[in-house]
Amino acid sequence: LPGNPPVQTKKALKQRFLKLLPCCRPKSIPSLSESKQGKTVLASATLSSPGFLADSVEDEFELSTVCHRPEGLEQLQEQTKFTRKELQVLYRGFKNECPSGIVNEENFKQIYSQFFPQGDSSTYATFLFNAFDTDHDGSVSFEDFVSGLSTILRGTIDDRLNWAFNLYDLNKDGCITKEEMLDIMKSIYDMMGKYTYPAMREEAPREHVENFFQKMDRNKDGVVTIEEFLESCQKDENIMRSMQLFDSVI
């Protein structure tokens, strides 16, 4: 998207995105043959019709430690663009990383920071967390997670651009200011670290913001509305190509 660092190759971007998803890391998809006291470790996390059901006393004990139980599989299939199998795989990974069924902002930051050890990803992780936390209750449930993921990976171009706009619109007032975009850009540069090559100049974030507004702020009133954002992005071939990079991530 405009204002971000240079676009990576499709393969590199795809691999990086996969690593950012807990469900796609090797340790996060345990084999269904793994067992615990003769039962599958993921028994209580298995998605079954019509919902997530416990099959035994042991399962009920495990479920008693869960703070949030997700909605039924059929309902999530209707609400997202994932298949039954994809939802099962995503939930196993989510449950493995978040046994309680929800993730708060601090946990989200900790998970995200593992992939950017060379920099400070905490501020950008907060912005990303707020974009996933659509009901603003201070936590991201599995439903929140797959809903956002479905939009990013399977949504229409407009769906994806609207999601990106919401990420940039930090105070959710319907427009992006230069101050908001500068905060976003600084957080991205902090996340990438100070020791990148070639070295990043201190004024680079502000230059990215000026370029962003030069492209997007059509009426030059100092803010970018959703209409300006959508219109500008849809006319930019590079942005349109970048929107298609995640089409076959999972």
Short mmCIF file of C-alpha atoms in Angstrom, two decimals:
data_model
loop_
_atom_site.label_atom_id
_atom_site.label_comp_id
_atom_site.label_asym_id
_atom_site.label_seq_id
_atom_site.Cartn_x
_atom_site.Cartn_y
_atom_site.Cartn_z
CA LEU A 1 0.00 0.00 0.00
CA PRO A 2 1.14 3.60 -0.50
CA GLY A 3 3.47 4.92 2.16
CA ASN A 4 4.88 1.50 2.98
CA PRO A 5 8.51 0.43 2.39
CA PRO A 6 9.40 -1.00 -1.07
CA VAL A 7 7.23 -3.92 -2.23
CA GLN A 8 8.84 -7.33 -1.85
CA THR A 9 8.61 -10.19 -4.35
CA LYS A 10 5.45 -12.29 -4.26
CA LYS A 11 7.35 -15.31 -2.89
CA ALA A 12 9.13 -13.31 -0.15
CA LEU A 13 5.97 -11.48 0.88
CA LYS A 14 3.99 -14.71 0.96
CA GLN A 15 6.61 -16.44 3.14
CA ARG A 16 6.80 -13.46 5.51
CA PHE A 17 3.03 -13.32 5.89
CA LEU A 18 2.84 -17.04 6.58
CA LYS A 19 5.42 -16.71 9.34
CA LEU A 20 3.36 -13.95 10.96
CA LEU A 21 0.38 -16.27 11.33
CA PRO A 22 0.65 -18.47 14.43
CA CYS A 23 -1.36 -21.16 12.66
CA CYS A 24 1.20 -21.43 9.86
CA ARG A 25 4.31 -21.89 12.01
CA PRO A 26 5.53 -25.51 12.24
CA LYS A 27 5.08 -25.75 16.00
CA SER A 28 1.53 -24.47 15.73
CA ILE A 29 0.04 -27.34 13.75
CA PRO A 30 0.50 -30.44 15.88
CA SER A 31 -0.25 -33.78 14.31
CA LEU A 32 -3.66 -35.23 14.95
CA SER A 33 -1.87 -38.40 15.99
CA GLU A 34 -0.28 -36.70 18.98
CA SER A 35 -1.98 -37.81 22.17
CA LYS A 36 -2.25 -36.93 25.80
CA GLN A 37 -3.26 -39.72 28.19
CA GLY A 38 -4.53 -41.69 25.22
CA LYS A 39 -6.55 -38.79 23.81
CA THR A 40 -5.74 -36.26 21.09
CA VAL A 41 -4.22 -33.10 22.52
CA LEU A 42 -6.55 -31.08 20.33
CA ALA A 43 -9.70 -33.00 21.24
CA SER A 44 -11.26 -30.01 22.93
CA ALA A 45 -10.25 -27.76 20.04
CA THR A 46 -11.71 -29.91 17.26
CA LEU A 47 -14.25 -28.13 15.10
CA SER A 48 -17.33 -30.30 14.73
CA SER A 49 -20.86 -29.76 13.51
CA PRO A 50 -22.91 -27.97 14.70
CA GLY A 51 -20.29 -26.36 16.96
CA PHE A 52 -17.21 -26.88 19.10
CA LEU A 53 -18.26 -29.78 21.31
CA ALA A 54 -16.58 -31.72 24.12
CA ASP A 55 -16.78 -35.50 23.76
CA SER A 56 -15.77 -36.62 27.24
CA VAL A 57 -15.20 -35.64 30.86
CA GLU A 58 -11.54 -34.98 30.01
CA ASP A 59 -12.59 -32.64 27.21
CA GLU A 60 -14.93 -30.79 29.55
CA PHE A 61 -12.05 -30.33 31.98
CA GLU A 62 -9.88 -28.82 29.25
CA LEU A 63 -12.74 -26.58 28.08
CA SER A 64 -13.21 -25.31 31.62
CA THR A 65 -9.91 -23.44 31.26
CA VAL A 66 -11.07 -21.68 28.09
CA CYS A 67 -12.22 -18.08 28.54
CA HIS A 68 -13.95 -17.89 25.19
CA ARG A 69 -15.55 -20.63 23.13
CA PRO A 70 -15.81 -19.85 19.42
CA GLU A 71 -18.97 -20.01 17.39
CA GLY A 72 -20.02 -23.13 15.48
CA LEU A 73 -18.20 -24.19 12.36
CA GLU A 74 -21.16 -23.69 10.04
CA GLN A 75 -21.68 -20.14 11.30
CA LEU A 76 -18.01 -19.27 10.78
CA GLN A 77 -18.15 -20.73 7.27
CA GLU A 78 -21.07 -18.44 6.50
CA GLN A 79 -19.35 -15.39 7.99
CA THR A 80 -15.97 -15.93 6.30
CA LYS A 81 -14.62 -17.16 2.98
CA PHE A 82 -12.71 -20.08 4.47
CA THR A 83 -13.53 -23.73 3.96
CA ARG A 84 -14.26 -26.15 6.78
CA LYS A 85 -10.74 -27.61 6.55
CA GLU A 86 -9.09 -24.19 6.53
CA LEU A 87 -11.03 -23.14 9.63
CA GLN A 88 -9.96 -26.33 11.40
CA VAL A 89 -6.28 -25.70 10.62
CA LEU A 90 -6.53 -22.03 11.62
CA TYR A 91 -8.23 -22.88 14.89
CA ARG A 92 -5.63 -25.48 15.85
CA GLY A 93 -2.91 -22.89 15.44
CA PHE A 94 -4.86 -20.18 17.25
CA LYS A 95 -5.71 -22.50 20.16
CA ASN A 96 -2.08 -23.63 20.39
CA GLU A 97 -0.89 -20.03 20.74
CA CYS A 98 -3.89 -18.81 22.75
CA PRO A 99 -5.20 -21.66 24.96
CA SER A 100 -7.72 -19.34 26.63
CA GLY A 101 -9.46 -18.73 23.30
CA ILE A 102 -8.66 -15.00 23.22
CA VAL A 103 -5.54 -12.88 22.93
CA ASN A 104 -5.08 -9.50 24.60
CA GLU A 105 -2.90 -6.66 23.36
CA GLU A 106 0.19 -7.61 25.39
CA ASN A 107 0.05 -11.23 24.22
CA PHE A 108 -0.41 -10.02 20.65
CA LYS A 109 2.67 -7.80 20.94
CA GLN A 110 4.74 -10.66 22.34
CA ILE A 111 3.76 -13.01 19.51
CA TYR A 112 4.38 -10.35 16.87
CA SER A 113 7.75 -9.29 18.30
CA GLN A 114 9.20 -12.75 17.66
CA PHE A 115 9.35 -11.98 13.95
CA PHE A 116 11.07 -8.60 14.23
CA PRO A 117 13.87 -9.15 16.79
CA GLN A 118 16.00 -6.50 15.11
CA GLY A 119 13.50 -3.74 15.85
CA ASP A 120 10.68 -2.61 18.08
CA SER A 121 7.36 -3.87 16.70
CA SER A 122 5.24 -2.96 19.74
CA THR A 123 3.64 0.20 18.32
CA TYR A 124 2.78 -1.32 14.96
CA ALA A 125 1.47 -4.44 16.72
CA THR A 126 -0.88 -2.20 18.73
CA PHE A 127 -2.23 -0.64 15.53
CA LEU A 128 -2.70 -4.10 14.00
CA PHE A 129 -4.34 -5.42 17.16
CA ASN A 130 -6.84 -2.55 17.11
CA ALA A 131 -7.68 -3.34 13.48
CA PHE A 132 -8.50 -6.96 14.40
CA ASP A 133 -10.34 -5.95 17.59
CA THR A 134 -13.39 -4.69 15.72
CA ASP A 135 -15.68 -4.57 18.75
CA HIS A 136 -13.04 -2.68 20.77
CA ASP A 137 -13.33 -4.92 23.84
CA GLY A 138 -9.57 -5.17 24.36
CA SER A 139 -9.24 -8.74 23.09
CA VAL A 140 -9.10 -10.65 19.82
CA SER A 141 -11.15 -13.84 19.69
CA PHE A 142 -10.89 -16.55 17.06
CA GLU A 143 -13.92 -15.02 15.35
CA ASP A 144 -12.18 -11.63 15.22
CA PHE A 145 -9.02 -13.27 13.89
CA VAL A 146 -10.60 -15.27 11.05
CA SER A 147 -12.93 -12.42 10.12
CA GLY A 148 -9.99 -10.05 9.58
CA LEU A 149 -7.94 -12.76 7.90
CA SER A 150 -10.81 -13.61 5.56
CA THR A 151 -11.02 -9.98 4.49
CA ILE A 152 -7.27 -9.66 3.94
CA LEU A 153 -6.86 -12.94 2.07
CA ARG A 154 -10.20 -13.60 0.41
CA GLY A 155 -12.03 -10.29 0.33
CA THR A 156 -12.69 -8.21 -2.76
CA ILE A 157 -10.29 -5.41 -3.62
CA ASP A 158 -12.66 -2.94 -1.96
CA ASP A 159 -12.87 -5.16 1.15
CA ARG A 160 -9.09 -5.23 1.47
CA LEU A 161 -8.69 -1.52 0.86
CA ASN A 162 -11.37 -0.73 3.43
CA TRP A 163 -9.54 -2.92 5.96
CA ALA A 164 -6.25 -1.12 5.22
CA PHE A 165 -7.95 2.27 5.55
CA ASN A 166 -9.31 1.24 8.95
CA LEU A 167 -5.80 0.26 10.02
CA TYR A 168 -4.44 3.67 9.04
CA ASP A 169 -7.38 5.60 10.53
CA LEU A 170 -6.08 5.34 14.08
CA ASN A 171 -8.86 7.27 15.84
CA LYS A 172 -11.58 5.75 13.62
CA ASP A 173 -13.10 9.10 12.68
CA GLY A 174 -13.41 8.28 8.98
CA CYS A 175 -10.34 10.06 7.65
CA ILE A 176 -6.56 9.71 7.74
CA THR A 177 -4.50 12.69 8.87
CA LYS A 178 -0.81 13.29 8.29
CA GLU A 179 -0.21 12.78 12.01
CA GLU A 180 -1.86 9.34 11.90
CA MET A 181 0.07 8.28 8.81
CA LEU A 182 3.32 9.55 10.32
CA ASP A 183 2.66 7.46 13.44
CA ILE A 184 2.08 4.42 11.20
CA MET A 185 5.24 5.04 9.18
CA LYS A 186 7.39 5.59 12.26
CA SER A 187 6.09 2.35 13.75
CA ILE A 188 6.99 0.48 10.54
CA TYR A 189 10.51 1.90 10.53
CA ASP A 190 10.90 1.11 14.24
CA MET A 191 9.78 -2.44 13.53
CA MET A 192 12.28 -2.86 10.70
CA GLY A 193 15.12 -1.75 12.96
CA LYS A 194 17.86 0.85 12.77
CA TYR A 195 20.52 -1.42 11.33
CA THR A 196 18.99 -2.20 7.96
CA TYR A 197 20.91 -1.97 4.71
CA PRO A 198 20.88 0.46 3.12
CA ALA A 199 20.52 2.55 6.26
CA MET A 200 17.26 4.41 6.59
CA ARG A 201 17.41 8.15 6.85
CA GLU A 202 15.71 9.77 9.82
CA GLU A 203 13.50 11.90 7.57
CA ALA A 204 12.33 8.90 5.47
CA PRO A 205 9.01 8.31 7.35
CA ARG A 206 7.95 11.94 6.86
CA GLU A 207 8.89 11.76 3.17
CA HIS A 208 6.71 8.66 2.77
CA VAL A 209 3.82 10.50 4.39
CA GLU A 210 4.20 13.47 2.03
CA ASN A 211 4.23 11.11 -0.96
CA PHE A 212 1.15 9.35 0.38
CA PHE A 213 -0.80 12.60 0.73
CA GLN A 214 0.38 13.88 -2.63
CA LYS A 215 -1.21 10.82 -4.20
CA MET A 216 -4.26 10.43 -2.03
CA ASP A 217 -5.41 13.87 -0.86
CA ARG A 218 -7.24 14.81 -4.03
CA ASN A 219 -8.86 18.01 -2.78
CA LYS A 220 -5.79 19.06 -0.77
CA ASP A 221 -7.70 19.62 2.47
CA GLY A 222 -5.09 17.90 4.63
CA VAL A 223 -6.98 14.65 5.23
CA VAL A 224 -7.62 11.51 3.17
CA THR A 225 -11.19 10.19 3.16
CA ILE A 226 -12.20 6.63 2.35
CA GLU A 227 -13.50 7.80 -1.05
CA GLU A 228 -10.16 9.43 -1.91
CA PHE A 229 -8.29 6.39 -0.65
CA LEU A 230 -10.31 3.89 -2.70
CA GLU A 231 -10.24 6.00 -5.86
CA SER A 232 -6.49 6.61 -5.68
CA CYS A 233 -5.60 3.00 -4.89
CA GLN A 234 -7.80 1.60 -7.67
CA LYS A 235 -6.01 3.81 -10.20
CA ASP A 236 -2.54 2.69 -9.04
CA GLU A 237 -1.32 -0.45 -10.84
CA ASN A 238 1.34 -1.21 -8.22
CA ILE A 239 -1.18 -1.07 -5.38
CA MET A 240 -3.61 -3.27 -7.32
CA ARG A 241 -0.88 -5.86 -7.88
CA SER A 242 0.04 -5.80 -4.21
CA MET A 243 -3.60 -6.46 -3.31
CA GLN A 244 -3.43 -9.76 -5.22
CA LEU A 245 -0.29 -11.11 -3.53
CA PHE A 246 -2.20 -12.81 -0.72
CA ASP A 247 -4.76 -14.58 -2.92
CA SER A 248 -3.20 -18.03 -2.41
CA VAL A 249 -1.43 -17.64 0.93
CA ILE A 250 -3.43 -20.43 2.55
#
